[in-house]
PDB file of N, CA and C in Angstrom:
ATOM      1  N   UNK F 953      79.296  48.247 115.127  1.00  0.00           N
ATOM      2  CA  UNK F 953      79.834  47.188 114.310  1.00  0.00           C
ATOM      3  C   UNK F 953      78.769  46.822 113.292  1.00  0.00           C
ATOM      4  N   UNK F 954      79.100  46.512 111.863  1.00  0.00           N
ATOM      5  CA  UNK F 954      78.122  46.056 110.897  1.00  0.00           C
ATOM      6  C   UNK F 954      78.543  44.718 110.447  1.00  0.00           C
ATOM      7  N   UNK F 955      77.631  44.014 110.241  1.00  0.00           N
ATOM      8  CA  UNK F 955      77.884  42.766 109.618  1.00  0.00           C
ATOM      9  C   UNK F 955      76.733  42.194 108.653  1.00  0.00           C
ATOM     10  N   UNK F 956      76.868  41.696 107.938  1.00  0.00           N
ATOM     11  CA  UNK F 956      75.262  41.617 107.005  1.00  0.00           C
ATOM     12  C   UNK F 956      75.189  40.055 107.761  1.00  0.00           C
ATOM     13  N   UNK F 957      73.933  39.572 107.329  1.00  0.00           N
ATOM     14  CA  UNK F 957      72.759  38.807 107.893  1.00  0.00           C
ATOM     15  C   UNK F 957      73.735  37.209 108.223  1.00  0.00           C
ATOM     16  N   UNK F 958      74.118  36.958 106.662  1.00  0.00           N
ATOM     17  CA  UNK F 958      74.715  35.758 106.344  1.00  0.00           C
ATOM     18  C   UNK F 958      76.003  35.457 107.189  1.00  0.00           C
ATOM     19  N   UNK F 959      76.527  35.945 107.941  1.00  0.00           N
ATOM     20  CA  UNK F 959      77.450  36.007 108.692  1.00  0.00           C
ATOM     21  C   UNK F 959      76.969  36.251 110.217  1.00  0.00           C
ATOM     22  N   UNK F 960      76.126  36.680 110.555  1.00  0.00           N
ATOM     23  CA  UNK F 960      75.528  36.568 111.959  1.00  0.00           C
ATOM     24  C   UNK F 960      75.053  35.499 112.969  1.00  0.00           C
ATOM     25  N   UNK F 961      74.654  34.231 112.428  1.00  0.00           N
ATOM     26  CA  UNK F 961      74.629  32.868 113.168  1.00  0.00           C
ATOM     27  C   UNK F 961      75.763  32.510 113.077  1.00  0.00           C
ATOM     28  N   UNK F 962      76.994  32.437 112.397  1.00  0.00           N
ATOM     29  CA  UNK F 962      77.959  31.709 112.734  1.00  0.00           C
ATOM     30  C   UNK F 962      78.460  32.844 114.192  1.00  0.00           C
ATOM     31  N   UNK F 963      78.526  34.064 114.464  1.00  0.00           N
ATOM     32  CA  UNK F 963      78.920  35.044 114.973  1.00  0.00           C
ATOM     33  C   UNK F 963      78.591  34.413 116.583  1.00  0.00           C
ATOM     34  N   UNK F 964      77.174  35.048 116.483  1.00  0.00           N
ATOM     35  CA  UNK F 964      76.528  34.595 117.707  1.00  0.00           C
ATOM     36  C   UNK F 964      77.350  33.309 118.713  1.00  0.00           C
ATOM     37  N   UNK F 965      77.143  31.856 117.419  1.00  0.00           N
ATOM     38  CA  UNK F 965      77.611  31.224 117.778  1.00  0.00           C
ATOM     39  C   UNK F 965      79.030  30.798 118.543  1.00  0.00           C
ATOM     40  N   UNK F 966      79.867  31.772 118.266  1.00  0.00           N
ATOM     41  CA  UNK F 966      81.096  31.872 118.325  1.00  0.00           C
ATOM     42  C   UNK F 966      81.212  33.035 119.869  1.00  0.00           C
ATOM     43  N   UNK F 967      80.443  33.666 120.170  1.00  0.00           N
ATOM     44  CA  UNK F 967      79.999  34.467 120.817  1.00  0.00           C
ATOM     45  C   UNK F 967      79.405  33.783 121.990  1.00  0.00           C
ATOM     46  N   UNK F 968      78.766  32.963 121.940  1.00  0.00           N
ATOM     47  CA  UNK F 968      77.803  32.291 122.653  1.00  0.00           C
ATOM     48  C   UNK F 968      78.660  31.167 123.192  1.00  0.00           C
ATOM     49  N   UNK F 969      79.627  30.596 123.124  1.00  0.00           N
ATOM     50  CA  UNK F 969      80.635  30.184 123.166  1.00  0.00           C
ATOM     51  C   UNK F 969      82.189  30.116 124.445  1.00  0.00           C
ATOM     52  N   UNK F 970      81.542  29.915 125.374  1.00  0.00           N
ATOM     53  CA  UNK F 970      82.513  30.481 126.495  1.00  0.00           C
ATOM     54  C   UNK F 970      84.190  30.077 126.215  1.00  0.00           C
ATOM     55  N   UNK F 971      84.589  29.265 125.685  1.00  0.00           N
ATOM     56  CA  UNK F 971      85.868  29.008 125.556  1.00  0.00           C
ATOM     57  C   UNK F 971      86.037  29.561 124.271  1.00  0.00           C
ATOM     58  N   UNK F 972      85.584  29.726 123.393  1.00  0.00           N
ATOM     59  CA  UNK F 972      85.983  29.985 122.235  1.00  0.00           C
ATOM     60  C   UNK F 972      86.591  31.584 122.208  1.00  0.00           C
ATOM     61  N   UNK F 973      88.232  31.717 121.732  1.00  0.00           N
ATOM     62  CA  UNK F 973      88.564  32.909 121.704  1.00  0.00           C
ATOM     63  C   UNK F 973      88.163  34.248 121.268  1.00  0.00           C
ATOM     64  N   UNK F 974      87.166  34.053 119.905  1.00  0.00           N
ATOM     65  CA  UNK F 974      85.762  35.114 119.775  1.00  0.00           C
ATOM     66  C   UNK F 974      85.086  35.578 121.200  1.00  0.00           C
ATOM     67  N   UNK F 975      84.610  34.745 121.788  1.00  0.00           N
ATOM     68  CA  UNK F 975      84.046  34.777 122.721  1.00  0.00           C
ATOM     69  C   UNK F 975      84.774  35.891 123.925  1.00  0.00           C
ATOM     70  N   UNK F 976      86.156  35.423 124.414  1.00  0.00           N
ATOM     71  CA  UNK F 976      86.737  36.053 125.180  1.00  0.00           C
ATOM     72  C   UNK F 976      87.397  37.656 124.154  1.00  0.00           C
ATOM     73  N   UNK F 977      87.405  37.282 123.461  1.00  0.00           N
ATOM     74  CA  UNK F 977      87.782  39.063 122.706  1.00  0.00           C
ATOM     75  C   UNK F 977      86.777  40.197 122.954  1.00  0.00           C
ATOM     76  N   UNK F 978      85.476  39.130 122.581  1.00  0.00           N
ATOM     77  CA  UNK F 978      83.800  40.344 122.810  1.00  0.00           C
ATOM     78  C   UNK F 978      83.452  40.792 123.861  1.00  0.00           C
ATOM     79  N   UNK F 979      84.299  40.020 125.200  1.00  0.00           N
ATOM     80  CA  UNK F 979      84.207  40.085 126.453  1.00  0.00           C
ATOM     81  C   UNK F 979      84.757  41.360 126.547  1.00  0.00           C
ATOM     82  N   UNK F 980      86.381  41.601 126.103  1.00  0.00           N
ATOM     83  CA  UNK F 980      86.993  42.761 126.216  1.00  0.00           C
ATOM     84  C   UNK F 980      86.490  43.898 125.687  1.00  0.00           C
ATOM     85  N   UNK F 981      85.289  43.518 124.537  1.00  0.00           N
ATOM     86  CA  UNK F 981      85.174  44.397 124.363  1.00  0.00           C
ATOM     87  C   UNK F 981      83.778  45.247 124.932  1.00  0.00           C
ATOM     88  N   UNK F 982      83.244  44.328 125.112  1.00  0.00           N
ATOM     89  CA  UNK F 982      82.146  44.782 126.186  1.00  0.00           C
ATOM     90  C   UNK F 982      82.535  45.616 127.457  1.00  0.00           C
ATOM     91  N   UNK F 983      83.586  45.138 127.735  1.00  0.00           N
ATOM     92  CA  UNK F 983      84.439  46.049 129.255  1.00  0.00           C
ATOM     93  C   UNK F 983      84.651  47.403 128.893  1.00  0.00           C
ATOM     94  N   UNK F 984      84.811  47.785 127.046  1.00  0.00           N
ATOM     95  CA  UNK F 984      84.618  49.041 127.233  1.00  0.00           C
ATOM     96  C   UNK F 984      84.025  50.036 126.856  1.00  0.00           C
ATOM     97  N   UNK F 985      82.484  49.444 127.532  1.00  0.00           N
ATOM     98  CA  UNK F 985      81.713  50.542 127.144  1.00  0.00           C
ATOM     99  C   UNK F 985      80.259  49.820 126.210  1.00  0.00           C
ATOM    100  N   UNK F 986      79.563  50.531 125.889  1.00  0.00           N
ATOM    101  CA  UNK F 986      78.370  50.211 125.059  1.00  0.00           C
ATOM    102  C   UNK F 986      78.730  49.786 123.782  1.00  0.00           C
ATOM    103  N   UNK F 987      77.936  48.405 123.389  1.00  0.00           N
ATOM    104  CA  UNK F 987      78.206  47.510 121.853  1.00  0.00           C
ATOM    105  C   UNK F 987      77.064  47.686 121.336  1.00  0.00           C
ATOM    106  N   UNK F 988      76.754  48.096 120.227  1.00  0.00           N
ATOM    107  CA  UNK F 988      75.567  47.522 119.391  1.00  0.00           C
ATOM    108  C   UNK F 988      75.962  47.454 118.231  1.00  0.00           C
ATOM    109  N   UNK F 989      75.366  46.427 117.161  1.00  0.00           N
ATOM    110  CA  UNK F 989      75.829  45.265 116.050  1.00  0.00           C
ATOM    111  C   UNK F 989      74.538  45.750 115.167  1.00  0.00           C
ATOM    112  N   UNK F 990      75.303  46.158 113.977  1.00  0.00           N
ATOM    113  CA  UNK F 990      73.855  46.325 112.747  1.00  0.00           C
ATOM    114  C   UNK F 990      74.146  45.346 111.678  1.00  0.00           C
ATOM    115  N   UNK F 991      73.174  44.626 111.887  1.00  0.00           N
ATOM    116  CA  UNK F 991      73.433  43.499 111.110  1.00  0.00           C
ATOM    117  C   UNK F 991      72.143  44.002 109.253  1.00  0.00           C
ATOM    118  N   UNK F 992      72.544  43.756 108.632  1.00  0.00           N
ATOM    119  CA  UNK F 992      72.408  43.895 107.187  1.00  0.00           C
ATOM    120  C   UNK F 992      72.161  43.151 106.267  1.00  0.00           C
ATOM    121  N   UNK F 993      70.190  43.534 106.223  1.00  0.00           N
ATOM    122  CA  UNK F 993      69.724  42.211 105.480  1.00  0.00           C
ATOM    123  C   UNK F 993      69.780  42.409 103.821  1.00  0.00           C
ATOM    124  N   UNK F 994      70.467  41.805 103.114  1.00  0.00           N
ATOM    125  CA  UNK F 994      71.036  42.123 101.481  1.00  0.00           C
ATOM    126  C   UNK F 994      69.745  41.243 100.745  1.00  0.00           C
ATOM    127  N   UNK F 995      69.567  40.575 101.334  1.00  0.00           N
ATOM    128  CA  UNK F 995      68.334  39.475 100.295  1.00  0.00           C
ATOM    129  C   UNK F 995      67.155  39.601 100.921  1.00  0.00           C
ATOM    130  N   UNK F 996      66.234  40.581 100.199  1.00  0.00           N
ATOM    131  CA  UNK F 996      64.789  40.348 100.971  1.00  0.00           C
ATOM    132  C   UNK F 996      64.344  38.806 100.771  1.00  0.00           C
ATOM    133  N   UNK F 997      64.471  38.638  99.950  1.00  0.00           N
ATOM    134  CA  UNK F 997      63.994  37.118  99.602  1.00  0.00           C
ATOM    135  C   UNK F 997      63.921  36.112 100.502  1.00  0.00           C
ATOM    136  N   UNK F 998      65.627  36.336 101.450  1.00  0.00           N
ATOM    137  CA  UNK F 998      65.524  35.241 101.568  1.00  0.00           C
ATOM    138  C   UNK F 998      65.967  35.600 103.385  1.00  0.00           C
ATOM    139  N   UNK F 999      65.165  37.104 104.139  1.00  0.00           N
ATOM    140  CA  UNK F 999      65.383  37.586 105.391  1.00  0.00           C
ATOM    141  C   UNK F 999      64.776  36.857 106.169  1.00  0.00           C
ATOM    142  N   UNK F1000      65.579  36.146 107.138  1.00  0.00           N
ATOM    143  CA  UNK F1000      65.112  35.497 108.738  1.00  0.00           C
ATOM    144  C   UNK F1000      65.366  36.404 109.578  1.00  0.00           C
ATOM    145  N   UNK F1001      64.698  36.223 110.460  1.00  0.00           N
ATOM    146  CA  UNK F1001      65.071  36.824 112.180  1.00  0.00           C
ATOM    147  C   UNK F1001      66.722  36.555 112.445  1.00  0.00           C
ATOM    148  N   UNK F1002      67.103  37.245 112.831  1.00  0.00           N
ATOM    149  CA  UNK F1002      68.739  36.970 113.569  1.00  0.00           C
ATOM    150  C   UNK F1002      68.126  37.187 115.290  1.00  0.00           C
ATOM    151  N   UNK F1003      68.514  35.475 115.745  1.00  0.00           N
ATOM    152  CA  UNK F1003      67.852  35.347 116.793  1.00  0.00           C
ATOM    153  C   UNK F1003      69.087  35.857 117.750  1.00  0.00           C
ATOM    154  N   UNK F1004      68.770  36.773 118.996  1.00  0.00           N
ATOM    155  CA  UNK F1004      68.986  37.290 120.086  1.00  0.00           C
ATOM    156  C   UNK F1004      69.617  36.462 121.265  1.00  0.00           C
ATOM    157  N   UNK F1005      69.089  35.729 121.558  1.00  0.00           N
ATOM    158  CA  UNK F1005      68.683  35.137 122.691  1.00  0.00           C
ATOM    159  C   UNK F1005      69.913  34.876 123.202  1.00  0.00           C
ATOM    160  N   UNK F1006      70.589  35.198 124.627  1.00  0.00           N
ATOM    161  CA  UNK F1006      71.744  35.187 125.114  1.00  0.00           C
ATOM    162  C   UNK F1006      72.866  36.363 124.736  1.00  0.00           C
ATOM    163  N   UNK F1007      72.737  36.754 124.067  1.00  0.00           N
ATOM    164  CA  UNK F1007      73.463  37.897 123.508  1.00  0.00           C
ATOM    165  C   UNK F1007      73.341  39.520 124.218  1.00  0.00           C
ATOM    166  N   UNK F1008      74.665  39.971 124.896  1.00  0.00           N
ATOM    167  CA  UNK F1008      74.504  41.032 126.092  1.00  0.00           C
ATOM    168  C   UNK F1008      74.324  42.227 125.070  1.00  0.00           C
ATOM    169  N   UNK F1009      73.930  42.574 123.742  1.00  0.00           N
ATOM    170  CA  UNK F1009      74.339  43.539 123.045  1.00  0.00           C
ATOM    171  C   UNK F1009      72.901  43.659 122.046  1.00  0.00           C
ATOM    172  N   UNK F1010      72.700  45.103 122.071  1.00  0.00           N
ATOM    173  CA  UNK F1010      71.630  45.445 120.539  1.00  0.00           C
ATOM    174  C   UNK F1010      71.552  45.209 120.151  1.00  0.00           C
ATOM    175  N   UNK F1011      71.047  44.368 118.953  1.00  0.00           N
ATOM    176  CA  UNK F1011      71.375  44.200 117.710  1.00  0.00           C
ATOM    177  C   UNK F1011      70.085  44.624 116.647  1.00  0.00           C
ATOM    178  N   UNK F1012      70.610  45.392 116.118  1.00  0.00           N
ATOM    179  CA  UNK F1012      70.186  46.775 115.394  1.00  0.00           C
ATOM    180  C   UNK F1012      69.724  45.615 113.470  1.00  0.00           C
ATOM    181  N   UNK F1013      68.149  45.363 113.549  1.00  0.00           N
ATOM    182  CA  UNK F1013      68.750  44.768 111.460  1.00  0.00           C
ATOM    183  C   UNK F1013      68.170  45.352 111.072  1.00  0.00           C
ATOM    184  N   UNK F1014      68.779  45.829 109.559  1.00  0.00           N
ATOM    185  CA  UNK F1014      68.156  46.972 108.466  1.00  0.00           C
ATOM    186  C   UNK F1014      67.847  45.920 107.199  1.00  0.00           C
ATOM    187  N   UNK F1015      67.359  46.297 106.304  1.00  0.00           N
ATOM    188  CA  UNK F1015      67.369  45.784 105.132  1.00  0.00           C
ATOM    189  C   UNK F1015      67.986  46.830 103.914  1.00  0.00           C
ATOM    190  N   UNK F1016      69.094  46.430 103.710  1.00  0.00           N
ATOM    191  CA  UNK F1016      69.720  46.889 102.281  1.00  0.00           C
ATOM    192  C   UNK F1016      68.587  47.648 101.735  1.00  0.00           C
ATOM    193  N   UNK F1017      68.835  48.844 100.715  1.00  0.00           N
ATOM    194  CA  UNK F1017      67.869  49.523  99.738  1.00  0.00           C
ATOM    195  C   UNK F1017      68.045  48.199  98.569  1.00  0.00           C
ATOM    196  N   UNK F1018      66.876  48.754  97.837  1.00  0.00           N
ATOM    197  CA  UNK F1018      66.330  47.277  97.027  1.00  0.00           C
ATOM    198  C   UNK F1018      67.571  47.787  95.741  1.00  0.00           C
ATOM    199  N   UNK F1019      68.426  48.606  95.930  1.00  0.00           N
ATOM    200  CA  UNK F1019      68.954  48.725  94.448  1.00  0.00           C
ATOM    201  C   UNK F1019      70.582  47.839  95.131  1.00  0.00           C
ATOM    202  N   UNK F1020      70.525  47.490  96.022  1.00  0.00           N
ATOM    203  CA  UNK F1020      71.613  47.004  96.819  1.00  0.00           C
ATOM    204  C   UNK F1020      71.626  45.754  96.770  1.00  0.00           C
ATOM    205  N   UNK F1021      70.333  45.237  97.068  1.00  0.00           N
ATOM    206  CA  UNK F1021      70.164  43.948  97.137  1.00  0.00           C
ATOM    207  C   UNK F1021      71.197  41.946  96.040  1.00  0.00           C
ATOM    208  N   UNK F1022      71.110  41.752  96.751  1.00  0.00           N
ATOM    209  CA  UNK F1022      71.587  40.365  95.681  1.00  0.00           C
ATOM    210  C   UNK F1022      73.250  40.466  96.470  1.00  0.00           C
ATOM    211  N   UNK F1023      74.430  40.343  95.124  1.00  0.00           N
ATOM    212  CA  UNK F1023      75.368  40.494  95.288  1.00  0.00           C
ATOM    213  C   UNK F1023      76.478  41.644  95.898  1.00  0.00           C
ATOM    214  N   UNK F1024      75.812  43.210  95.879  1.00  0.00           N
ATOM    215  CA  UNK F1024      75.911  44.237  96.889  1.00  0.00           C
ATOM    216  C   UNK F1024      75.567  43.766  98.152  1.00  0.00           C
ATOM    217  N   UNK F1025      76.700  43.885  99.026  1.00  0.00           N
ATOM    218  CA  UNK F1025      76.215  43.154 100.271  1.00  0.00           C
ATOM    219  C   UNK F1025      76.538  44.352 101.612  1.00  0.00           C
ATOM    220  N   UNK F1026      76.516  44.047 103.245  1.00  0.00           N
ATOM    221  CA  UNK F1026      77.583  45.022 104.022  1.00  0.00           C
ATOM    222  C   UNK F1026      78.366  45.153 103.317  1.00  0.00           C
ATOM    223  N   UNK F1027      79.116  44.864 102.668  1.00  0.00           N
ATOM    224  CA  UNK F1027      80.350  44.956 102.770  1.00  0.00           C
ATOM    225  C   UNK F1027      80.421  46.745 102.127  1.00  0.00           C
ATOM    226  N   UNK F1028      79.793  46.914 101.119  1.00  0.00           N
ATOM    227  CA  UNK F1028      79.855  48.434 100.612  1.00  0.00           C
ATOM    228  C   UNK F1028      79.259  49.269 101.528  1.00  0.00           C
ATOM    229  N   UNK F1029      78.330  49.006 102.541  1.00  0.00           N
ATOM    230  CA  UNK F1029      77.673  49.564 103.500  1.00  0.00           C
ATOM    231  C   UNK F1029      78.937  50.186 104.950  1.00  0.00           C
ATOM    232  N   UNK F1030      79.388  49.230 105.113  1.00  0.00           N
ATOM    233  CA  UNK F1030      81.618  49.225 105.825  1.00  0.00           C
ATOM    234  C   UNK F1030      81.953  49.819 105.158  1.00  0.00           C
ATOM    235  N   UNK F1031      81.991  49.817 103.988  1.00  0.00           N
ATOM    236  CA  UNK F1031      83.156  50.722 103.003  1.00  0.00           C
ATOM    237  C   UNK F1031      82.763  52.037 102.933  1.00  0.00           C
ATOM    238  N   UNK F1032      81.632  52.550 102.712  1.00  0.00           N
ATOM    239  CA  UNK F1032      81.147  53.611 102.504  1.00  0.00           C
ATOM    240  C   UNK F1032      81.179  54.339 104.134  1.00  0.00           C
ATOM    241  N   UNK F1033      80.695  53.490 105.189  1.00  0.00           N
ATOM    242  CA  UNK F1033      80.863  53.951 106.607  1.00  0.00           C
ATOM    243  C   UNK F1033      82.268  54.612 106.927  1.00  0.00           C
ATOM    244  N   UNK F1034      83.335  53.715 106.540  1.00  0.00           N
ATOM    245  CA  UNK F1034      84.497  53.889 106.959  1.00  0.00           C
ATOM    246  C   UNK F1034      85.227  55.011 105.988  1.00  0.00           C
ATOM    247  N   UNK F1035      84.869  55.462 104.764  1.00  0.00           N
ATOM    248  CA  UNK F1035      85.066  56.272 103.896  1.00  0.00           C
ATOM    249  C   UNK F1035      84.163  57.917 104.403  1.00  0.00           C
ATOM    250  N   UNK F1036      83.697  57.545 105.558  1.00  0.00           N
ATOM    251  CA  UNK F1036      82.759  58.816 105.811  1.00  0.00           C
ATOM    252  C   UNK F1036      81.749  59.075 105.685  1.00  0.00           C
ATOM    253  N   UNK F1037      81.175  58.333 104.832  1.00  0.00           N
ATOM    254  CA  UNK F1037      80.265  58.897 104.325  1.00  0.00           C
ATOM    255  C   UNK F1037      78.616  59.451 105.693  1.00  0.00           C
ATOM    256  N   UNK F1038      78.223  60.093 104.832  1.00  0.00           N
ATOM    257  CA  UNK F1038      77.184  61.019 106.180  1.00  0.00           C
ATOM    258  C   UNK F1038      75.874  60.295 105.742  1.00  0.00           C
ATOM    259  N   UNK F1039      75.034  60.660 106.847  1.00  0.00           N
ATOM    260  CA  UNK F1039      73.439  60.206 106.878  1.00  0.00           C
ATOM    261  C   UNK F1039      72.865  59.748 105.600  1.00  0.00           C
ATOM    262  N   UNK F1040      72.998  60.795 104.848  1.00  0.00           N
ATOM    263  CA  UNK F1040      72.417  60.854 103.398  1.00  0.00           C
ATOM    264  C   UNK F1040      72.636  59.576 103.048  1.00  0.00           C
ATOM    265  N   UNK F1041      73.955  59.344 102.314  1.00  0.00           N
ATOM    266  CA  UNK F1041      74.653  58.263 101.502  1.00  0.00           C
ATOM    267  C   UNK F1041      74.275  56.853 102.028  1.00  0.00           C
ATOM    268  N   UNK F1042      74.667  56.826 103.166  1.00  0.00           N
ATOM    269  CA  UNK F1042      74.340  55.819 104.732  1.00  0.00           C
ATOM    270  C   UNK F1042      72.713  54.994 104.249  1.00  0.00           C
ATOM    271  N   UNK F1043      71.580  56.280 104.277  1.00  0.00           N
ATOM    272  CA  UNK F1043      70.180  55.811 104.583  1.00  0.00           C
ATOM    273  C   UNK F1043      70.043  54.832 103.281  1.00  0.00           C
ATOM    274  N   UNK F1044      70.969  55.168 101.747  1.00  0.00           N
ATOM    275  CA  UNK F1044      70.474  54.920 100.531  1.00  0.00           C
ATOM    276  C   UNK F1044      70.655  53.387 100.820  1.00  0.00           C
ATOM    277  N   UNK F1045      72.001  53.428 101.252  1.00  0.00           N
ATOM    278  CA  UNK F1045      72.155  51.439 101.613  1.00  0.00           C
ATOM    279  C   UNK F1045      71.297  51.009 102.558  1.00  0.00           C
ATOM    280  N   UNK F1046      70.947  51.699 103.717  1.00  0.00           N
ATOM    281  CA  UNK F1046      70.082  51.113 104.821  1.00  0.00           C
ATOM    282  C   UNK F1046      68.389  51.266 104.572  1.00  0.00           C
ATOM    283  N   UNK F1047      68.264  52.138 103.748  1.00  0.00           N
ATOM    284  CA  UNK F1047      66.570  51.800 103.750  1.00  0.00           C
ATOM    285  C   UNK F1047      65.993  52.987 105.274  1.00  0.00           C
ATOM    286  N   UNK F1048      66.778  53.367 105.813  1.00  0.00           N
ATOM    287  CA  UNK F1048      66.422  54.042 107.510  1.00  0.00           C
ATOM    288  C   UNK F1048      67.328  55.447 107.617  1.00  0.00           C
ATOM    289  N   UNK F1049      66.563  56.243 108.074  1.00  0.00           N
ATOM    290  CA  UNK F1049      67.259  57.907 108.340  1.00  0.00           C
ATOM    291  C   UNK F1049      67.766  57.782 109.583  1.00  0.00           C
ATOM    292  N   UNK F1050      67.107  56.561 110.315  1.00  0.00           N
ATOM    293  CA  UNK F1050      67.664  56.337 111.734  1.00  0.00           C
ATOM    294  C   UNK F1050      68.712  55.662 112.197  1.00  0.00           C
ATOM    295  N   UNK F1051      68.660  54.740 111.227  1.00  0.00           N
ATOM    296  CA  UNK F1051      70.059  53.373 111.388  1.00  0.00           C
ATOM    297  C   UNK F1051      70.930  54.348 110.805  1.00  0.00           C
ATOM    298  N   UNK F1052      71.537  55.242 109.967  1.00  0.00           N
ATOM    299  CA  UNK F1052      72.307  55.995 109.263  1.00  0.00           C
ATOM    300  C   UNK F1052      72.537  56.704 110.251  1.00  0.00           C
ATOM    301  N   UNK F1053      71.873  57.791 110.753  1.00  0.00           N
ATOM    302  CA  UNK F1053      72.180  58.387 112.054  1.00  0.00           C
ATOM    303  C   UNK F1053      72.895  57.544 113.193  1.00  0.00           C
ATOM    304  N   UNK F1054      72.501  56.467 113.170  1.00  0.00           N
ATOM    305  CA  UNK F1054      72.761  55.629 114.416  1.00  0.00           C
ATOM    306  C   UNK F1054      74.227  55.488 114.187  1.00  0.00           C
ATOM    307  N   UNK F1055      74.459  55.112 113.163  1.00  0.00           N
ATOM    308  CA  UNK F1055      75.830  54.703 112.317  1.00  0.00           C
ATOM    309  C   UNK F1055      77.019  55.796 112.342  1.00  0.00           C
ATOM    310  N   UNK F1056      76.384  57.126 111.804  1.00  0.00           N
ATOM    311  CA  UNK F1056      77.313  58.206 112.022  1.00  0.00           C
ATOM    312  C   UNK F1056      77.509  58.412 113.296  1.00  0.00           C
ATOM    313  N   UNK F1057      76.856  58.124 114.071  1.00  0.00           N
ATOM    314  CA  UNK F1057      77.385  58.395 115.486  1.00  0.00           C
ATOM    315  C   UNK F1057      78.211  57.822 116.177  1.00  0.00           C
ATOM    316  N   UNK F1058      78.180  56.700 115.770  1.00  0.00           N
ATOM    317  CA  UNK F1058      79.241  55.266 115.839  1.00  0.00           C
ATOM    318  C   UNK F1058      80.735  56.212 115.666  1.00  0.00           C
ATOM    319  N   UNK F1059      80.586  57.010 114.913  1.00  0.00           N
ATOM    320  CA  UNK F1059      82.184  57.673 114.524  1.00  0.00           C
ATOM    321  C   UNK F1059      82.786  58.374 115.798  1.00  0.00           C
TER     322      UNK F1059
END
């Protein structure tokens, strides 16, 4: 799963969350099988830690390539994933030969 940065504390939160129906969906989905979350830092400027703590799952953060940065966000990083695209294309948004790999494998 990818999600960029700015969207990851509300996540957690919602996650972290025992009644909250987020909460019980991630459950299901944890039942099947291994989760890990690449979360996608678009603003060096302005990158915090995406804190962990309580969370049963990886969470994998890259930083956007600097030609990505600002208003290019995940979201072309999803688009391009879900369009196929291979390692190569993958690393240019992620900055990593490894998170790209990690990603194609996801398929």
């Amino acid at each position: 799963w990818v999600m960029g940065a700015d969207a990851f504390p509300g996540f957690r939160e919602k996650f972290l969350d025992p009644n909250s129906w987020h909460s019980k969906q991630m459950a299901r989905v944890l039942q099947e099988g291994r989760f890990r979350l690449c979360v996608v830092h678009n603003r060096p400027s302005q990158r915090t830690h995406c804190e962990r703590a309580g969370l049963p799952f990886e969470v994998l953060e890259v930083d956007a390539a600097g030609e990505f940065s600002g208003d290019f966000s995940a979201t072309a990083l999803r688009t391009a994933w879900l369009k196929g695209a291979g390692e190569s294309e993958l690393s240019k948004f992620l900055g990593s030969q490894e998170a790209a790999r990690y990603l194609c494998s996801l398929r």
